[in-house]
Coordinates of C-alpha atoms in Angstrom, one line a residue:
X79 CA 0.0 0.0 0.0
X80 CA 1.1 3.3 -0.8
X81 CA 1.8 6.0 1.6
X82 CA -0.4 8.2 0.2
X83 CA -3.0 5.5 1.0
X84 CA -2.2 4.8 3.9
X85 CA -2.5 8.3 5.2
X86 CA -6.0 8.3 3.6
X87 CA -7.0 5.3 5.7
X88 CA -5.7 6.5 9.0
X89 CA -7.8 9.9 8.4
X90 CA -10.9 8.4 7.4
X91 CA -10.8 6.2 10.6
X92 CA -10.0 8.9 12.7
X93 CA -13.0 11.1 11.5
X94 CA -15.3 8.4 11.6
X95 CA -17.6 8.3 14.7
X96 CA -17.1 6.1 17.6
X97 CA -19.3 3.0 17.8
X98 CA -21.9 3.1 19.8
X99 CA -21.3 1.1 23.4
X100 CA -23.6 -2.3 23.3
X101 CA -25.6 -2.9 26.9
X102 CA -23.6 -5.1 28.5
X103 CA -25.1 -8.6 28.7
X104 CA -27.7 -9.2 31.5
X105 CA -25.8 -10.4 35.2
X106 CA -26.2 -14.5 36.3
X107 CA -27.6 -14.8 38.6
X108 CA -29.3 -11.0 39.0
X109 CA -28.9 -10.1 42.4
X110 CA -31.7 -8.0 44.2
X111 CA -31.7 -6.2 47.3
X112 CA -34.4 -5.4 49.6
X113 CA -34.6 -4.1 53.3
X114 CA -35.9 -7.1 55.3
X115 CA -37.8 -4.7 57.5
X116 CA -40.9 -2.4 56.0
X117 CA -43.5 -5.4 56.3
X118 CA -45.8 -6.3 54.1
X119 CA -43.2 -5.0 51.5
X120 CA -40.5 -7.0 52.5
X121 CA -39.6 -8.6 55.9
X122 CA -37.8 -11.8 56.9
X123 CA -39.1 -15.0 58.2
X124 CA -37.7 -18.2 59.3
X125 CA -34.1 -16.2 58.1
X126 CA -35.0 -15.4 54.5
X127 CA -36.3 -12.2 52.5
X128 CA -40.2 -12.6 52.1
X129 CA -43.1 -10.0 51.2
X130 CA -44.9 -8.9 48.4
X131 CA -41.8 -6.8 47.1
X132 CA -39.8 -10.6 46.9
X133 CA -42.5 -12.7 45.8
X134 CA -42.9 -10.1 42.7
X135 CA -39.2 -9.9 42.0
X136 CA -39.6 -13.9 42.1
X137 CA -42.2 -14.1 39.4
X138 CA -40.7 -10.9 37.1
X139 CA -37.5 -13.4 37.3
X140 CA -39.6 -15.8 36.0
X141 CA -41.5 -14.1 33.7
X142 CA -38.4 -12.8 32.3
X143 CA -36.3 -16.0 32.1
X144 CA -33.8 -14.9 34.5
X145 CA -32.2 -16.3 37.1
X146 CA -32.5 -14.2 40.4
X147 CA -31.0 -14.5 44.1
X148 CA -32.9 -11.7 46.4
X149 CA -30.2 -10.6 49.1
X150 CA -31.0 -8.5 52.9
X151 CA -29.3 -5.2 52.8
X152 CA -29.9 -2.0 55.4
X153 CA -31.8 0.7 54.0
X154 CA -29.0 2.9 55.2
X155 CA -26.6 2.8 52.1
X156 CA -28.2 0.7 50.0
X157 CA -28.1 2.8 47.0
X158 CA -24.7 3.1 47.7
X159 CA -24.1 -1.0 47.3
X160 CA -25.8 -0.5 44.0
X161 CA -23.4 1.6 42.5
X162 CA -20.6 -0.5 44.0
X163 CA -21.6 -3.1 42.2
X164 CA -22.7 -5.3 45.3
X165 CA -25.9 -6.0 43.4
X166 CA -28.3 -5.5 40.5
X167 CA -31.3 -4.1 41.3
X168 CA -33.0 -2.8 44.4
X169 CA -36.8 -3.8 45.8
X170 CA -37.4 -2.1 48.8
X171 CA -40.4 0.5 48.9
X172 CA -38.1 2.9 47.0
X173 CA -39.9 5.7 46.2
X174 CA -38.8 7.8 43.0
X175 CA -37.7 10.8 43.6
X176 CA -35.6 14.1 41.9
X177 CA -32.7 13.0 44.3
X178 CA -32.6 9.2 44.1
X179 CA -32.9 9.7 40.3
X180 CA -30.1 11.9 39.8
X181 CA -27.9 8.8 41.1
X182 CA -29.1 6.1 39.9
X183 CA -32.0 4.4 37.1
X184 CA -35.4 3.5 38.0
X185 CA -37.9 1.1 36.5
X186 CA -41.5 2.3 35.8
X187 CA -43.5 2.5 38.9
X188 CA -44.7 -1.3 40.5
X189 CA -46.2 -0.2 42.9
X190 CA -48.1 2.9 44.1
X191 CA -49.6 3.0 48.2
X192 CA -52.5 5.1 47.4
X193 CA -53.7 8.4 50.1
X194 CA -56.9 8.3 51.6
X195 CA -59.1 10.3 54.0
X196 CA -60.6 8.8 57.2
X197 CA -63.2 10.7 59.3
X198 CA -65.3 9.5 62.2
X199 CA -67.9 7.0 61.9
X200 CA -70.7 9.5 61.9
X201 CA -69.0 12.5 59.5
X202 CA -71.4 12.9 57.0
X203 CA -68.5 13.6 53.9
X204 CA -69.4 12.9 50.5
X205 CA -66.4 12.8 47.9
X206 CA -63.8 14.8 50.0
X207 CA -62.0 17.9 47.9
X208 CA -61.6 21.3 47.6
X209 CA -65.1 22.3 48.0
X210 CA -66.2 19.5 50.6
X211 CA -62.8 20.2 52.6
X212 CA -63.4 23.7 53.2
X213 CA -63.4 24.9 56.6
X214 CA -62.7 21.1 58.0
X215 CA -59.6 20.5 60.1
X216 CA -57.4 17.7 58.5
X217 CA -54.5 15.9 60.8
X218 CA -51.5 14.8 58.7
X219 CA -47.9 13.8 59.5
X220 CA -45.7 16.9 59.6
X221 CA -42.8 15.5 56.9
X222 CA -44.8 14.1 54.5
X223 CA -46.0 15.4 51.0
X224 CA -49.6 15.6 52.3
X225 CA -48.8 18.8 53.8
X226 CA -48.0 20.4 50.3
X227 CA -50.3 18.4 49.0
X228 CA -53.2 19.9 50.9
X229 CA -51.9 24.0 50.8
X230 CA -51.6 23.7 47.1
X231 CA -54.8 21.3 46.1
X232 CA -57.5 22.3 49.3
X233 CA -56.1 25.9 50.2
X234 CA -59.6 25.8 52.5
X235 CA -58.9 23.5 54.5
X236 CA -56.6 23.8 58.4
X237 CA -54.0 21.6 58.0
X238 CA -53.1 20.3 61.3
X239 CA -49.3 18.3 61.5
X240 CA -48.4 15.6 63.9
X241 CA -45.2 13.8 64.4
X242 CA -46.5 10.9 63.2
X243 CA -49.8 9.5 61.6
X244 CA -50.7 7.3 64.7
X245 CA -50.8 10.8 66.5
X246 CA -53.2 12.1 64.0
X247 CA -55.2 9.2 64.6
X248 CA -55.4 9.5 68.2
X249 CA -56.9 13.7 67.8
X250 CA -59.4 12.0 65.1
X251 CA -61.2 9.4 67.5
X252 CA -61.2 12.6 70.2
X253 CA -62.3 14.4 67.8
X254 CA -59.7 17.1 68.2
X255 CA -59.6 17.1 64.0
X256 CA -62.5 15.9 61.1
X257 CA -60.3 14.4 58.9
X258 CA -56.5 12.5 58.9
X259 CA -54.9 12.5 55.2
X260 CA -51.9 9.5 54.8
X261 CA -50.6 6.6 53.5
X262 CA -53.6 3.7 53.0
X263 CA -51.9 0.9 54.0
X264 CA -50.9 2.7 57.5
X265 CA -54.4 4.1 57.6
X266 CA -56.2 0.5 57.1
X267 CA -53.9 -1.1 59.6
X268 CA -55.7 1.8 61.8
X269 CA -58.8 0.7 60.9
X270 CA -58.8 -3.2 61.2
X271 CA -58.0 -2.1 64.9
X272 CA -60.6 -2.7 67.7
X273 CA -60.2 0.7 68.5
X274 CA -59.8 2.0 64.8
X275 CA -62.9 0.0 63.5
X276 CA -65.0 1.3 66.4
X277 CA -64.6 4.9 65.7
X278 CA -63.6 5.4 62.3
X279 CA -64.1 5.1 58.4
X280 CA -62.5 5.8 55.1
X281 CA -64.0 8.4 53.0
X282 CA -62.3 8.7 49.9
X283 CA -59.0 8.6 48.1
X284 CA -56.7 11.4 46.3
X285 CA -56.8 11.0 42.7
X286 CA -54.2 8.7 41.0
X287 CA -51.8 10.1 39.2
X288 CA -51.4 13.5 42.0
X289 CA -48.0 14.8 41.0
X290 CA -47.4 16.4 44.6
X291 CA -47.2 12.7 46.0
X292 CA -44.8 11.1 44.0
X293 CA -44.8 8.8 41.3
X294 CA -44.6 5.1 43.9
X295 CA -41.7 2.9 44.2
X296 CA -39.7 1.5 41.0
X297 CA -36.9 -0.9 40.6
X298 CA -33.7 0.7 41.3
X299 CA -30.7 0.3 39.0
X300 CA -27.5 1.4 37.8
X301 CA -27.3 4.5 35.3
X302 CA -26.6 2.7 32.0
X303 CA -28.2 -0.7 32.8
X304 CA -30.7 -0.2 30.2
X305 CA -31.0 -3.6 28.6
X306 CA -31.7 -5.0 32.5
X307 CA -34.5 -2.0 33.0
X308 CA -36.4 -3.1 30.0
X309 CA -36.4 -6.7 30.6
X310 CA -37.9 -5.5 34.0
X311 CA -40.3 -3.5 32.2
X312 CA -41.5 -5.9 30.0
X313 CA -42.6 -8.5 32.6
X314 CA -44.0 -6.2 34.5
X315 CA -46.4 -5.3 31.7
X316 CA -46.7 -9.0 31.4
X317 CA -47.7 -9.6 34.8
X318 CA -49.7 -6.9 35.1
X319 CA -51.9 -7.7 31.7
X320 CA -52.7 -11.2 32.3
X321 CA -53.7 -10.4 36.1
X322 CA -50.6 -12.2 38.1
X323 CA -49.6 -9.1 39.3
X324 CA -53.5 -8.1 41.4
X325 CA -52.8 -12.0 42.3
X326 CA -49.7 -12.0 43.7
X327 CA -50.5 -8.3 45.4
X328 CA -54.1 -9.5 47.0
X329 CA -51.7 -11.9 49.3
X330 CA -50.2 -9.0 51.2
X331 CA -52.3 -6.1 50.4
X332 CA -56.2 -5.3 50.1
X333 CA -56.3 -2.6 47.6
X334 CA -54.9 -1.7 44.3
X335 CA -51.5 -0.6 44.2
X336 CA -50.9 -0.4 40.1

């Protein structure tokens, strides 16, 4: 070859763009962290992971033709273990947020704990909102996004803040406040209570989708695991469309949660 050639050839592979980066190929086995501790989520019993958070990973495994191993990690640093490579993927009621996002890859939402009102067995409330809510007194936990939720969506409503939800609960039965606003599943273990069931009821729900209350909890991953995120993805949709996701959620928790 000449070296007038061969010049060309060195250019024209130096101008030429770099190839694009494949995913790399999906881990064996995948390895999926959860807390151990946020019940009916994910807990332990008789020494291994367990909850509605493991038994989905178990069956998007094996919808997805993967082979899994679900692993106990604190919640303290466990995004941290992600991005040291310690495992895969994390299940464990991890909400999606601005922050965790800017670290690390999320999944669609799987699972969303809806907000609900509960007032007094004999409150007469039809279809709490803006309108109904005016002038009513509504208990919520001071660091949660009910708070903004409520000054933003029912500006007529007093918003009254507790430390935590069970203290809202106990100014609701003396009927200190009309309404508490929180987290359903916290709310109905209230209300399957002696004391809860004796005094109390739920009203009504916020609307799905409310921005101010987060999107729900999605898979966490590494930034650039993309090919592992859409495998996710697509057995979720598949679990979800046949009905084996309601199935598998009915075991550990009485409402909807898509």
């Amino acid at each position: 070859m000449s070296r007038l050639l061969s010049r060309l050839l060195l250019l024209t592979l130096l101008a030429a763009p770099p190839a694009l980066a494949e995913d790399a190929p999906l881990p064996s086995p995948v390895r999926i962290a959860t807390e151990g501790g946020r019940p009916p989520f994910n807990y332990v019993e008789d020494g291994k992971p367990a909850g509605f958070e493991v038994a989905l990973a178990q069956a998007l495994c094996a919808e997805a033709k993967l082979t899994c191993t679900i692993v106990l990690h604190q919640w303290d640093g466990i995004i941290k273990g992600l991005e040291a490579g310690e495992y895969d993927a994390i299940m464990a009621a991890m909400a999606i947020t601005p922050k965790r996002a800017a670290r690390i890859a999320f999944t669609r939402p799987y699972m969303r704990i809806p907000f609900a009102y509960v007032a007094r067995r004999d409150t007469s409330l039809p279809n709490p909102g803006p309108a109904t809510l005016r002038g009513r007194t509504i208990g919520v936990a001071a660091h949660g996004p009910q708070v903004a939720y409520l000054e933003q969506r029912v500006p007529g409503a007093e918003i009254r803040t507790f430390d935590t939800l069970a203290d809202a609960t106990l100014d609701l039965r003396a009927g200190r406040v009309d309404l508490v606003l929180g987290d359903k599943l916290e709310l109905a273990n209230f209300l399957a209570r002696p004391e809860g069931e004796a005094c109390c009821r739920f009203v009504g729900e916020v609307p799905a989708g409310e921005p101010l209350l987060g999107e729900g909890a999605g898979i966490g991953l590494r930034k650039g695991d993309t090919a592992l995120r859409e495998t996710f993805e697509r057995a979720l949709a598949a679990l979800v469309a046949d009905g084996r996701y309601d199935r598998l959620r009915a075991t550990y928790i009485p409402f909807d949660t898509k």
